[in-house]
Short mmCIF file of C-alpha atoms and ligand atoms in Angstrom, two decimals:
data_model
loop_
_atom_site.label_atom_id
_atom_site.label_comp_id
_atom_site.label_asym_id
_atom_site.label_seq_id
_atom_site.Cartn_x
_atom_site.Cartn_y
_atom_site.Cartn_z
CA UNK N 17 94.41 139.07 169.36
CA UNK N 18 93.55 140.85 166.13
CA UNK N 19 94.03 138.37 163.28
CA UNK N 20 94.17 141.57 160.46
CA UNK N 21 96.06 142.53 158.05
CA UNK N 22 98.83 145.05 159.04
CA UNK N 23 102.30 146.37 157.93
CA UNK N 24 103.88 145.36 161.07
CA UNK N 25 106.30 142.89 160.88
CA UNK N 26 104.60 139.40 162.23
CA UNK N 27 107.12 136.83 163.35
CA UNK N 28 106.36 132.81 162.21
CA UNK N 29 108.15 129.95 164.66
CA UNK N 30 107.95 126.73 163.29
CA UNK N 31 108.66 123.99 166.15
CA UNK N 32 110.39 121.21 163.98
CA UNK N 33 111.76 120.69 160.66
CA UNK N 34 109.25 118.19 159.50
CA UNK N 35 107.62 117.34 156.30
CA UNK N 36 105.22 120.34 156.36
CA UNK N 37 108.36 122.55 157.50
CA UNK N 38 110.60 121.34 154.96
CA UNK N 39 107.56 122.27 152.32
CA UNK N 40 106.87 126.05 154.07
CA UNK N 41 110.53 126.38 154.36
CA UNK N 42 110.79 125.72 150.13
CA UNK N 43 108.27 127.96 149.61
CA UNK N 44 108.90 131.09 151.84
CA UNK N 45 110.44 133.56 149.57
CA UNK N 46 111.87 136.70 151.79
CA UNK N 47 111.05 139.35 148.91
CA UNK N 48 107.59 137.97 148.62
CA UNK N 49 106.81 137.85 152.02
CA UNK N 50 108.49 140.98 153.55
CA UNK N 51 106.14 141.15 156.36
CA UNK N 52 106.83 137.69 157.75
CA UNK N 53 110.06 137.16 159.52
CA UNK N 54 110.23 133.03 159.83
CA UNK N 55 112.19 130.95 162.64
CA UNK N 56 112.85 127.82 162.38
CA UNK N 57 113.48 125.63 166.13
CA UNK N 58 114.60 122.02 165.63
CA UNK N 59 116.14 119.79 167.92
CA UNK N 60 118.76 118.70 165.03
CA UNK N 61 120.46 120.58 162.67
CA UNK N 62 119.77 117.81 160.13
CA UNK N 63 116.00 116.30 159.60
CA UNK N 64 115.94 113.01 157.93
CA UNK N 65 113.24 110.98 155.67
CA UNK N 66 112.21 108.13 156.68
CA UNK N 67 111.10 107.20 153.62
CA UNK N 68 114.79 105.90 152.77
CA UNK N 69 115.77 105.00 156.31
CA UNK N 70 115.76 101.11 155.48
CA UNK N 71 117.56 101.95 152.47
CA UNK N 72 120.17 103.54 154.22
CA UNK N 73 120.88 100.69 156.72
CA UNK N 74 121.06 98.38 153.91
CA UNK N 75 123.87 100.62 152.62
CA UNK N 76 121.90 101.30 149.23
CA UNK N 77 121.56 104.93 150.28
CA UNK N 78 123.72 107.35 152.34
CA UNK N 79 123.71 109.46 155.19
CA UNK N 80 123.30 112.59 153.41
CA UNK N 81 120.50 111.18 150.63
CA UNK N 82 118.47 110.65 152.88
CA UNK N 83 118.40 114.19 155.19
CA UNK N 84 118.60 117.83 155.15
CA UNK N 85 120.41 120.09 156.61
CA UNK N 86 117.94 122.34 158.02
CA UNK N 87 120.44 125.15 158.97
CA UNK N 88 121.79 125.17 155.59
CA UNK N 89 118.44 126.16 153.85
CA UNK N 90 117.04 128.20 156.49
CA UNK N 91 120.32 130.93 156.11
CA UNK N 92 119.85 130.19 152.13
CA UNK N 93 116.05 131.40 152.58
CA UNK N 94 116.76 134.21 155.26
CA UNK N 95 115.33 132.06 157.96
CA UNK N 96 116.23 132.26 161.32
CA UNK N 97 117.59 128.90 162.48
CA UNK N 98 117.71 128.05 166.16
CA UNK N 99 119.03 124.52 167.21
CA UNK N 100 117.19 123.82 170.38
CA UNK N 101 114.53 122.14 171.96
CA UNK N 102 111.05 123.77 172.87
CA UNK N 103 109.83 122.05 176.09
CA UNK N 104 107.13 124.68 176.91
CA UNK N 105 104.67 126.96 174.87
CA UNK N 106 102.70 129.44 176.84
CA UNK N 107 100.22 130.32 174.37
CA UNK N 108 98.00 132.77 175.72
CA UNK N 109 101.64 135.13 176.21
CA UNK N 110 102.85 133.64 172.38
CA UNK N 111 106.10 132.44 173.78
CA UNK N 112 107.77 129.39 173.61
CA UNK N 113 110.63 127.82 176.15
CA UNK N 114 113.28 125.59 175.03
CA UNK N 115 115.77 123.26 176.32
CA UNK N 116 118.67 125.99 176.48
CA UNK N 117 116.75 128.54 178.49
CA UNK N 118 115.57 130.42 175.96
CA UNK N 119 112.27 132.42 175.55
CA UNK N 120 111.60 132.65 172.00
CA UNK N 121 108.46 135.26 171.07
CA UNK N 122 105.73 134.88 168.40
CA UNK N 123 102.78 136.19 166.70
CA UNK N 124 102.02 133.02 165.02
CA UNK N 125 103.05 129.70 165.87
CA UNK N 126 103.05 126.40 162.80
CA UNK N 127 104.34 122.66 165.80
CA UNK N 128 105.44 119.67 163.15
CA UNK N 129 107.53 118.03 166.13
CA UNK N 130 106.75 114.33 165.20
CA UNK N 131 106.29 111.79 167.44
CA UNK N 132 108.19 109.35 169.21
CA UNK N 133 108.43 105.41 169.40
CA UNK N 134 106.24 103.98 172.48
CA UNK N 135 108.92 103.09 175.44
CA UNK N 136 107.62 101.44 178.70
CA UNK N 137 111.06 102.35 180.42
CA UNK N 138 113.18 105.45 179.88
CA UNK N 139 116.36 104.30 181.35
CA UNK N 140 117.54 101.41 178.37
CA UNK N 141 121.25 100.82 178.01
CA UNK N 142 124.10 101.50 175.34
CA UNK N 143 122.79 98.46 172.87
CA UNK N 144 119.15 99.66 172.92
CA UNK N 145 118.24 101.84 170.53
CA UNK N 146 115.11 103.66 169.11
CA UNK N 147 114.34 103.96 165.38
CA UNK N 148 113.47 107.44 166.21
CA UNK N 149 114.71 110.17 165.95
CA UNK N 150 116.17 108.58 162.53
CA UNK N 151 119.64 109.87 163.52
CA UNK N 152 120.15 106.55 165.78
CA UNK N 153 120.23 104.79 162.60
CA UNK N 154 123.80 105.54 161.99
CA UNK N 155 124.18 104.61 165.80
CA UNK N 156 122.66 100.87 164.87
CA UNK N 157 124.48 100.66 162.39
CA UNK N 158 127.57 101.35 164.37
CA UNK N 159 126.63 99.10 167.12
CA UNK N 160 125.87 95.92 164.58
CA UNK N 161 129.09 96.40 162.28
CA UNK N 162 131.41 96.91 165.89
CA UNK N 163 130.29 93.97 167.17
CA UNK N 164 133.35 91.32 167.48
CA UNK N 165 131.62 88.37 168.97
CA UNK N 166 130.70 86.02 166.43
CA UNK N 167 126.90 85.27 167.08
CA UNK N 168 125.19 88.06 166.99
CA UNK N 169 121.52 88.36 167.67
CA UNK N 170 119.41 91.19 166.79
CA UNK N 171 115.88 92.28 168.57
CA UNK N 172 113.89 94.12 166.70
CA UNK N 173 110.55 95.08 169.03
CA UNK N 174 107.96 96.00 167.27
CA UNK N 175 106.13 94.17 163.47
CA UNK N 176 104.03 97.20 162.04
CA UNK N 177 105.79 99.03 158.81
CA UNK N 178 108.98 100.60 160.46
CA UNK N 179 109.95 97.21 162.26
CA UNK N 180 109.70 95.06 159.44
CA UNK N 181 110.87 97.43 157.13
CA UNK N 182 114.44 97.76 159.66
CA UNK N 183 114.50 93.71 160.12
CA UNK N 184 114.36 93.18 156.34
CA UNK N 185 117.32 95.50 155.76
CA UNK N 186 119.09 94.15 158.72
CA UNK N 187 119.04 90.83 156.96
CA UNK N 188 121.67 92.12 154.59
CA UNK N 189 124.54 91.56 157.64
CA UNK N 190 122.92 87.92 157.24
CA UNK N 191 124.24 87.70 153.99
CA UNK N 192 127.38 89.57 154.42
CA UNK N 193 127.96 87.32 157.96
CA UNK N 194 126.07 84.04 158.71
CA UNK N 195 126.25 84.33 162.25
CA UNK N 196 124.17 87.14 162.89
CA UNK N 197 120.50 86.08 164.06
CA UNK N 198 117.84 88.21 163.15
CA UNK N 199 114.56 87.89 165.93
CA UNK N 200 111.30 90.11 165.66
CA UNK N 201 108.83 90.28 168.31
CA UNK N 202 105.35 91.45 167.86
CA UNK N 203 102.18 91.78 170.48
CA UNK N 204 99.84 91.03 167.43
CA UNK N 205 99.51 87.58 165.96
CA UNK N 206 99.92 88.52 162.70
CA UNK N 207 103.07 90.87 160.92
CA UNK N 208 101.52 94.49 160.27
CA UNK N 209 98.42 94.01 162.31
CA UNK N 210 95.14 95.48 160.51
CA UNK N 211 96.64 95.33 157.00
CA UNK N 212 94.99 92.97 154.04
CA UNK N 213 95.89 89.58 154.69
CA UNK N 214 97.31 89.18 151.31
CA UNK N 215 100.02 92.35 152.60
CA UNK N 216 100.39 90.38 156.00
CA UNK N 217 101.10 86.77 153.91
CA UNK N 218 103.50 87.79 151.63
CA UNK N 219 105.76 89.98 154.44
CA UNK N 220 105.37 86.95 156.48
CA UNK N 221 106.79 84.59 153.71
CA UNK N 222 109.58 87.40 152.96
CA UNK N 223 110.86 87.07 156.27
CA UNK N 224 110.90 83.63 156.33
CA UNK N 225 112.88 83.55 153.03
CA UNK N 226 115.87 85.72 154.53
CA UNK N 227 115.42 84.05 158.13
CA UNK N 228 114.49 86.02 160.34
CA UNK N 229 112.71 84.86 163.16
CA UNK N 230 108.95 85.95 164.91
CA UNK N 231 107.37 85.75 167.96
CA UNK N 232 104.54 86.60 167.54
CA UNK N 233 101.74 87.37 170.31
CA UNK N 234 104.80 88.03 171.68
CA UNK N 235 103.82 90.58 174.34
CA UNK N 236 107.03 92.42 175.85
CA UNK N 237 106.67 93.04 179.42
CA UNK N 238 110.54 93.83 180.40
CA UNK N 239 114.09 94.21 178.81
CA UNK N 240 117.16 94.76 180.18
CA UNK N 241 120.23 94.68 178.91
CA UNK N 242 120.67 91.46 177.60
CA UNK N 243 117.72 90.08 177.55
CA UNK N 244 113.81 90.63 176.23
CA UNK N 245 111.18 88.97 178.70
CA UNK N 246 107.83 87.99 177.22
CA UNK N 247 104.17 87.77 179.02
CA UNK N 248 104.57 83.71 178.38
CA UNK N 249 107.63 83.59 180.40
CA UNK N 250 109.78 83.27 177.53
CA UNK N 251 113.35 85.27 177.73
CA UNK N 252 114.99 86.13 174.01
CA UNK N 253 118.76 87.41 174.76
CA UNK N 254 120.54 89.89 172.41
CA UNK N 255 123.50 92.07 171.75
CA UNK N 256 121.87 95.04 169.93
CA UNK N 257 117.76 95.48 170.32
CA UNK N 258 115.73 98.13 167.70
CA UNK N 259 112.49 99.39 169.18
CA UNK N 260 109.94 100.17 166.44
CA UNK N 261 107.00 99.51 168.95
CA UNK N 262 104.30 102.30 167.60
CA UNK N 263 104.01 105.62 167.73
CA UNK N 264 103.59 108.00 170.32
CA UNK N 265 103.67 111.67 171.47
CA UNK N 266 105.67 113.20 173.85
CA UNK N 267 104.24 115.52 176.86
CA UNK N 268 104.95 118.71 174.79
CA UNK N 269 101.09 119.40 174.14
CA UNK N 270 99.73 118.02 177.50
CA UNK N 271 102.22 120.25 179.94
CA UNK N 272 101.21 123.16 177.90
CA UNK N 273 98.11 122.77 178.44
CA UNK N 274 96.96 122.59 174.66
CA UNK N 275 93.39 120.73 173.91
CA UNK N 276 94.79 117.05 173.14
CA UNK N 277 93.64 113.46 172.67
CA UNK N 278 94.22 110.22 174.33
CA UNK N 279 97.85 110.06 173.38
CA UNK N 280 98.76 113.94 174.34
CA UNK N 281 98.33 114.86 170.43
CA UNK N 282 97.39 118.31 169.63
CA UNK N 283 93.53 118.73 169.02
CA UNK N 284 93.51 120.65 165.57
CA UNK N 285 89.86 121.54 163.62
CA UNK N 286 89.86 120.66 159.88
CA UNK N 287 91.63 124.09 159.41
CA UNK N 288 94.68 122.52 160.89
CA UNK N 289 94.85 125.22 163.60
CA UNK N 290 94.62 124.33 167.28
CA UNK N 291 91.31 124.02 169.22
CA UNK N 292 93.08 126.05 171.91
CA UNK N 293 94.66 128.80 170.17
CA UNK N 294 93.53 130.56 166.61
CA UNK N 295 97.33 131.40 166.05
CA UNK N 296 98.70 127.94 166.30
CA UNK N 297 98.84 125.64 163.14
CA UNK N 298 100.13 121.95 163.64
CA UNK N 299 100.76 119.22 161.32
CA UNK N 300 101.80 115.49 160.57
CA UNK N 301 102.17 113.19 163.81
CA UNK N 302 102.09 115.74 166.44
CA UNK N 303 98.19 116.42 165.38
CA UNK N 304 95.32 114.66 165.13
CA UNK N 305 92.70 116.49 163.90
CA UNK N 306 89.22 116.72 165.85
CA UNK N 307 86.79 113.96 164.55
CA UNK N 308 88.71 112.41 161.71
CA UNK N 309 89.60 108.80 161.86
CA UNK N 310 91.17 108.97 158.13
CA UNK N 311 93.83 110.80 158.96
CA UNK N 312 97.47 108.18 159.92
CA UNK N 313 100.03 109.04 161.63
CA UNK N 314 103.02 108.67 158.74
CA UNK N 315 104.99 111.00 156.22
CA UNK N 316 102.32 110.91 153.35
CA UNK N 317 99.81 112.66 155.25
CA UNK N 318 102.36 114.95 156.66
CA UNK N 319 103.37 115.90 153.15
CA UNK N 320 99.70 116.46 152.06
CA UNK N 321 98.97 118.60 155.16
CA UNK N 322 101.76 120.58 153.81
CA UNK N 323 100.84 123.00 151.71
CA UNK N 324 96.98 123.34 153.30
CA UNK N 325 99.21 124.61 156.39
CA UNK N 326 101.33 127.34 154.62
CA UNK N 327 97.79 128.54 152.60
CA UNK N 328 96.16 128.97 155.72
CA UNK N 329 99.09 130.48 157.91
CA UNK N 330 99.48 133.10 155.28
CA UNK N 331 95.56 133.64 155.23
CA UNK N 332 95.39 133.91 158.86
CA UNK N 333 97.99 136.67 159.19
CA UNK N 334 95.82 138.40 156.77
CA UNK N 335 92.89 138.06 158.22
CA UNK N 336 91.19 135.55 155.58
CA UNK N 337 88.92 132.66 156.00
CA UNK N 338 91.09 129.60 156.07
CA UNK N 339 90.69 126.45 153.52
CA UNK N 340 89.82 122.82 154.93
CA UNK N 341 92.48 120.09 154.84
CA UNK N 342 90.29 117.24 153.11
CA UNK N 343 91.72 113.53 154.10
CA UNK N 344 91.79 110.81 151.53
CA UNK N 345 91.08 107.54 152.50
CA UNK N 346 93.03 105.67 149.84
CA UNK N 347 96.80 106.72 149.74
CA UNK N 348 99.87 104.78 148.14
CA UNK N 349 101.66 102.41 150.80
CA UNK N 350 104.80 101.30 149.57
CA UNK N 351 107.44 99.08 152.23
CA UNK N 352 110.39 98.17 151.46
CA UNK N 353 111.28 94.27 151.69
CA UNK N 354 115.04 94.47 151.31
CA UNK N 355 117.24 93.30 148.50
CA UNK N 356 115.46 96.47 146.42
CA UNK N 357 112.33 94.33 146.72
CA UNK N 358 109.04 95.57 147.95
CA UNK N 359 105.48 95.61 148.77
CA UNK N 360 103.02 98.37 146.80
CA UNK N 361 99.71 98.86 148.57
CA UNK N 362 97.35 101.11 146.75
CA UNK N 363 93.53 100.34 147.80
CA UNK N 364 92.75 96.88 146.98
CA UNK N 365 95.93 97.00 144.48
CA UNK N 366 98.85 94.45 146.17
CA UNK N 367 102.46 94.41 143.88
CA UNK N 368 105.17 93.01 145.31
CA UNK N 369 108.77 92.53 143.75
CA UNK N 370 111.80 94.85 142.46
CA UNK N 371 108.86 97.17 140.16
CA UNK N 372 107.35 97.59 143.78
CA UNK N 373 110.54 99.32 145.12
CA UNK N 374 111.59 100.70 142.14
CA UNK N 375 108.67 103.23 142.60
CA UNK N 376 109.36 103.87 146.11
CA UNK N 377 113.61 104.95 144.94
CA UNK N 378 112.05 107.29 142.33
CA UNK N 379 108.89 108.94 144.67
CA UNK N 380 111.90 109.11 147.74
CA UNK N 381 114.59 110.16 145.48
CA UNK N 382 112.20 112.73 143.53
CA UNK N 383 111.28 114.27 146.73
CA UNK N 384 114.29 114.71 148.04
CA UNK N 385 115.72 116.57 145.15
CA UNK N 386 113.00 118.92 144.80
CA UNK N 387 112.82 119.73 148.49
CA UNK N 388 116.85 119.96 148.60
CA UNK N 389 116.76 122.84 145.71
C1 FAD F 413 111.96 103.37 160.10
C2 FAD F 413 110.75 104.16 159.69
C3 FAD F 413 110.31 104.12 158.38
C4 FAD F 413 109.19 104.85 157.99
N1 FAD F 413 108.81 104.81 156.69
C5 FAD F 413 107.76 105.54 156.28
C6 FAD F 413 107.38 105.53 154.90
O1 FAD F 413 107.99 104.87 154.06
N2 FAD F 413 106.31 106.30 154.55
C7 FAD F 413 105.60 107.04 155.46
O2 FAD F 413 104.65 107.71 155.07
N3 FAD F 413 105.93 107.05 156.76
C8 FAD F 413 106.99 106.33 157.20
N4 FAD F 413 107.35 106.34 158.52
C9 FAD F 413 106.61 107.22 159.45
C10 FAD F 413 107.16 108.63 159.35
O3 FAD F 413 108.52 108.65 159.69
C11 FAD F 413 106.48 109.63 160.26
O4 FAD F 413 105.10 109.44 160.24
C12 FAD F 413 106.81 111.03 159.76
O5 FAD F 413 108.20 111.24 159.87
C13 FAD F 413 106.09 112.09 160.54
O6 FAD F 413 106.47 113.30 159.97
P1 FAD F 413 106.34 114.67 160.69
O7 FAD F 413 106.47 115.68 159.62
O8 FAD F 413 105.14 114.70 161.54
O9 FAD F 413 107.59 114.77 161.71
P2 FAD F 413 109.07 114.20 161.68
O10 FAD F 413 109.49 113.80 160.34
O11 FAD F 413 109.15 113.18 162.76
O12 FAD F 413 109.93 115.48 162.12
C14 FAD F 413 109.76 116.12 163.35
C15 FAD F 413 111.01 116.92 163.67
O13 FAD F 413 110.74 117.76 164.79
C16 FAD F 413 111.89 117.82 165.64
N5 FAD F 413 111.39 118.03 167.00
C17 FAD F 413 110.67 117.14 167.75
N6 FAD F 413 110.36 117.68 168.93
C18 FAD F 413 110.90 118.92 168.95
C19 FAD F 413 110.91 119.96 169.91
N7 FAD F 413 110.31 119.83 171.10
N8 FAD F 413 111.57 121.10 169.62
C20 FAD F 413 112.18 121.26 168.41
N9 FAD F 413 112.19 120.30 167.46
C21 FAD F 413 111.55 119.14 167.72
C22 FAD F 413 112.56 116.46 165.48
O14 FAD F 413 113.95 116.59 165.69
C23 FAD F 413 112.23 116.07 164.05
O15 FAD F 413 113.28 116.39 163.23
C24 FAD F 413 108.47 105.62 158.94
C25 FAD F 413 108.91 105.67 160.27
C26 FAD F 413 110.04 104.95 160.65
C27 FAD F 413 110.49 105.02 162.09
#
């Protein structure tokens, strides 16, 4: 494949509306870029930020502050919007298969697809849900609020950010109705394993103070419907259970025979273009980039992989030399504890309280604005 400049119309597909799509997708001006024609291919009309997910089961946000609705931009931009779900890319033909049988061409190819939360067994039943995609949330929410039996007990699987972040905003039905029970379970012995202990004390005494309950070293080795069974030989029933038990990648990468890592993530050099093909960009959870340990797998780093992505898509279709995505080590870590209280992280920098979360509404509700324009 020639990589030059040409007149000839060159035609983009982004695979998912992620944070580094949502950014291109601002940015891509039709007049400006005449000889790009961009579609889009999510699996959801609507992409949501999980930034404010918490928020919005705690009923402080709603449904629509806290997503987009992809297909609306794209026909505002002159995008092509295709609701569907790619479940093959043959990259050395440039053409991707989706769900719905379709064979969609390209010249040059940008995957933000996410990732999904780790699940030993597919089949779960109706009162198990997944925090991801971040659509179930209005599902959960459902499933808690129709609930007509009295006690109530709530699993959430899973103590890292996401987990506690959901159990904390859970613990407003607490308030609202005494006889829910709120239980966490967590592999690790401590609440948001590798953070500074000072993080991992005060998030342990938070949950205490609303109630909710942890096993921790808890390790989960079958659920059914009723019931979570431990390693120890414990049992811990419930009516609805939340899995927020890591992050992982779906087979996407691996049956395409991309260049990928342990957990089937796309390979991607510091350029954020695949080891396998020089036309193929990727970015946020669905990557990891070749020899960089820096790099997490959460929204801030999608957002900053953002606009290193659209530079260097634009340069490759004109045949320039591409510009390295440089990862910080120290970025801003801000979860929420409920009750508009929350934890800020910032290097060796720990604030916790209602200041805490007031920064996280303002960066959340800032972004969303300026990405909604
Ligand atoms: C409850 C919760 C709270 C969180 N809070 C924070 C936080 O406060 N800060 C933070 O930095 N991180 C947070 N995270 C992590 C964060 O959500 C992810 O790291 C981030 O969303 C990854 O962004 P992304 O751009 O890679 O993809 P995503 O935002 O996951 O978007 C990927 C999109 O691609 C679509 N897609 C997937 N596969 C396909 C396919 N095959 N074909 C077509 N479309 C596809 C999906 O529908 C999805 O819309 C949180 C996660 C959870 C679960």
């Amino acid at each position: 494949m020639i990589l030059q400049e040409s007149h000839k119309i060159k035609t983009l597909v982004l695979v998912g509306g992620g944070h580094a799509h949502i950014h291109i997708l601002n940015k891509y001006n039709k007049k400006r870029y005449q000889n790009i024609k961009i579609i889009l291919i999510s699996s959801d009309t609507y992409q949501y930020y999980s930034g404010m997910a918490s928020g919005y089961l705690e009923g402080i946000y709603q449904q629509d502050d806290f997503r987009f609705n992809l297909k609306a931009i794209c026909n505002e931009r002159g995008i092509v919007f295709i609701e569907d779900s790619v479940v093959k890319i043959d990259y050395e033909n440039q053409v991707l298969h989706t769900k719905g049988n379709q064979k969609i061409e390209y010249d040059f190819l940008s995957l933000n697809t996410g990732s999904i939360v780790k699940v030993k067994k597919k089949e779960l039943g109706p009162n198990v849900f997944s925090v991801k995609p971040l659509s179930n949330l209005k599902k959960i929410k459902n499933a808690i609020e129709s609930l007509v039996k009295l006690d109530k007990s709530i699993v959430i699987m899973g103590g890292g950010a996401a987990g506690i972040e959901i159990a904390l905003a859970l613990s407003m039905y607490q308030q609202n109705d005494s006889n829910i029970h709120l239980t966490l379970i967590d592999r690790h012995n401590t609440l948001l394993n590798g953070s500074p202990k000072r993080v991992q004390e005060i998030v342990t005494s938070r949950m205490k103070e609303v109630g909710i309950e942890t096993y921790l070293g808890g390790f989960v080795t079958d659920i059914n419907e009723n019931y979570v069974y431990l390693e120890n030989g414990q049992k811990i029933a419930f009516d609805v259970l939340v899995l927020a038990s890591g992050v992982a990648q779906t087979s996407l990468y691996k049956d395409s025979n991309f260049i990928v890592d342990d957990s089937s993530s796309m390979l991607v050099n510091d350029n954020l273009q695949s080891l396998s093909a020089d036309n193929v960009f990727g970015a946020g959870d669905c990557i990891q980039i070749r020899n960089n340990n820096l790099v997490k797998k959460n929204g801030v780093y999608a957002i900053r992989q953002a606009p290193i992505l659209w530079k260097n898509i634009l340069k490759v279709i004109k045949g320039k030399s591409l510009k390295r995505f440089k990862a910080q080590k120290t970025y801003l870590q801000i979860i929420s504890l409920g009750q508009k209280k929350g934890i800020l992280i910032y290097g060796k920098l720990v604030i916790s309280g209602y200041f805490a979360w007031k920064i996280k509404d303002l960066i959340d509700t800032s972004y969303m604005k300026k990405n909604k324009k």
